[in-house]
């Protein structure tokens, strides 16, 4: 089932519910209450191992939007360190203004260099409430603001050579303490059909606040049916190309990470199960859904759902 906006609790309401829940918990049995707070403490420990044991519980609905402070403090952005808290605690050295995104490659007839302010001026900013599923088996729900990638691609006038889209992110050791962790810029890619899909977004904000350094300011990719490593942060180049781009994680570890990386609970990561996910900022695990809940919208893009190639 695709996720409807009505399934997602806005942050303010969520906060209100939490307060009510907090009050209610006082009269409930201690194990439940301590379970809630234990998980919050786990959030503070970037090295906490994923707890992969336990029963998966089907609590996918209703969906609660993750709190902004949690979204902004539990991150993967290796250019700013390998720990979950490193990116938010790193000095604010990323210069996000001015910032330009170059759109080019053999697949476009109208290449261009766009200042981020021009992108904002030329395109409507849309709000999208999406599930977010990391390949490490944790998840959040994020209210993104951004520009559909299709609008940016359309403006570049794609031609028949546009088979794939390659994303390149900022690579600057003066602005990023761990810039060279992958031996070059972080690269990601999509097929052209995935890139122009209406769900695919170039995010510029979360909860109507601009993206922070740690969440990929000033512009990042969002592809809600794929694992989070596809969501390249702080993008400086978008190229429409003929060949499948070799993305960073595929290069790093081709046994464990591929190009498509569509979420699928039935295809486990070689080192852990993908059947369920830890809901960050909550106290439960929930069953993982194929295509992260967006199968009705995107399954047609993949001819063979039994082909592992599409799911890692
Ligand atoms: N983009 C860059 N440039 N560098 C990174 O290390 N990590 C990826 C992705 N984009 C990463 C990146 C991974 S593994 C994930 S899960 C998401 O960003 C995390 O996004 P979040 O920190 O906003 O939750």
XYZ file of N, CA, C and O in Angstrom, residues 102-112 114 152-165 192 237-242:
132
model
N 25.285 21.624 -11.477
C 25.497 21.545 -12.918
C 24.669 20.382 -13.473
O 24.757 19.265 -12.955
N 23.853 20.656 -14.478
C 23.054 19.601 -15.110
C 23.587 19.415 -16.536
O 23.628 20.379 -17.311
N 24.054 18.200 -16.846
C 24.671 17.997 -18.161
C 24.698 16.537 -18.556
O 23.801 15.774 -18.194
N 25.746 16.162 -19.312
C 25.876 14.793 -19.818
C 25.400 14.687 -21.262
O 24.685 15.573 -21.760
N 25.777 13.554 -21.902
C 25.414 13.383 -23.325
C 23.904 13.297 -23.524
O 23.405 13.474 -24.633
N 23.176 13.038 -22.462
C 21.729 12.829 -22.594
C 20.897 14.090 -22.508
O 19.670 13.997 -22.470
N 21.534 15.276 -22.452
C 20.714 16.497 -22.406
C 21.070 17.431 -23.559
O 22.224 17.560 -23.948
N 20.040 18.093 -24.086
C 20.258 19.079 -25.149
C 20.353 20.495 -24.601
O 20.735 21.419 -25.306
N 19.965 20.662 -23.349
C 19.988 22.007 -22.763
C 20.694 21.968 -21.400
O 20.063 22.110 -20.357
N 22.044 21.760 -21.414
C 22.758 21.710 -20.141
C 22.747 23.078 -19.460
O 22.513 24.092 -20.120
N 23.005 23.069 -18.174
C 23.016 24.367 -17.482
C 23.651 24.274 -16.114
O 23.855 23.187 -15.566
N 22.886 25.761 -12.463
C 21.786 26.416 -11.762
C 22.216 26.794 -10.352
O 22.638 25.923 -9.584
N 13.420 19.208 -13.043
C 14.793 19.647 -13.353
C 15.271 18.958 -14.634
O 15.898 19.582 -15.498
N 14.941 17.678 -14.779
C 15.355 16.927 -15.978
C 14.636 17.466 -17.218
O 15.244 17.647 -18.273
N 13.377 17.766 -17.064
C 12.609 18.283 -18.211
C 13.226 19.584 -18.733
O 13.375 19.785 -19.943
N 13.630 20.453 -17.809
C 14.227 21.738 -18.203
C 15.534 21.540 -18.968
O 15.915 22.382 -19.792
N 16.205 20.410 -18.731
C 17.477 20.130 -19.419
C 17.267 19.511 -20.800
O 18.228 19.245 -21.503
N 16.041 19.290 -21.183
C 15.686 18.684 -22.481
C 16.447 17.378 -22.748
O 17.396 17.336 -23.533
N 16.012 16.302 -22.087
C 16.681 15.010 -22.288
C 16.499 14.492 -23.715
O 15.468 14.746 -24.332
N 17.523 13.795 -24.217
C 17.428 13.197 -25.553
C 17.482 11.668 -25.427
O 17.489 11.122 -24.320
N 17.559 10.978 -26.562
C 17.446 9.514 -26.547
C 18.659 8.830 -25.915
O 18.620 7.631 -25.622
N 19.745 9.582 -25.684
C 20.916 8.982 -25.021
C 20.757 8.950 -23.500
O 21.608 8.396 -22.801
N 19.723 9.566 -22.982
C 19.531 9.632 -21.523
C 18.954 8.310 -21.019
O 17.740 8.108 -20.990
N 19.852 7.395 -20.615
C 19.400 6.088 -20.105
C 19.460 6.042 -18.573
O 18.678 5.352 -17.934
N 20.444 6.746 -18.021
C 20.654 6.768 -16.573
C 20.943 8.193 -16.126
O 21.327 9.037 -16.936
N 20.764 8.416 -14.809
C 21.129 9.705 -14.227
C 22.195 9.459 -13.159
O 22.051 8.566 -12.319
N 16.706 6.360 -15.941
C 15.963 7.578 -16.299
C 14.494 7.440 -15.874
O 13.878 8.408 -15.405
N 26.446 17.886 -9.107
C 26.316 17.559 -10.536
C 25.226 16.523 -10.748
O 25.125 15.550 -9.995
N 24.445 16.729 -11.793
C 23.462 15.734 -12.235
C 23.720 15.531 -13.730
O 23.579 16.475 -14.510
N 24.154 14.323 -14.109
C 24.451 14.045 -15.521
C 23.528 12.970 -16.061
O 23.342 11.919 -15.421
N 22.976 13.201 -17.223
C 22.182 12.179 -17.913
C 23.122 11.452 -18.864
O 23.758 12.084 -19.720
N 23.254 10.140 -18.668
C 24.326 9.376 -19.324
C 23.763 8.107 -19.965
O 22.613 7.725 -19.723
N 24.624 7.457 -20.758
C 24.196 6.230 -21.449
C 24.478 4.977 -20.623
O 23.774 3.981 -20.732
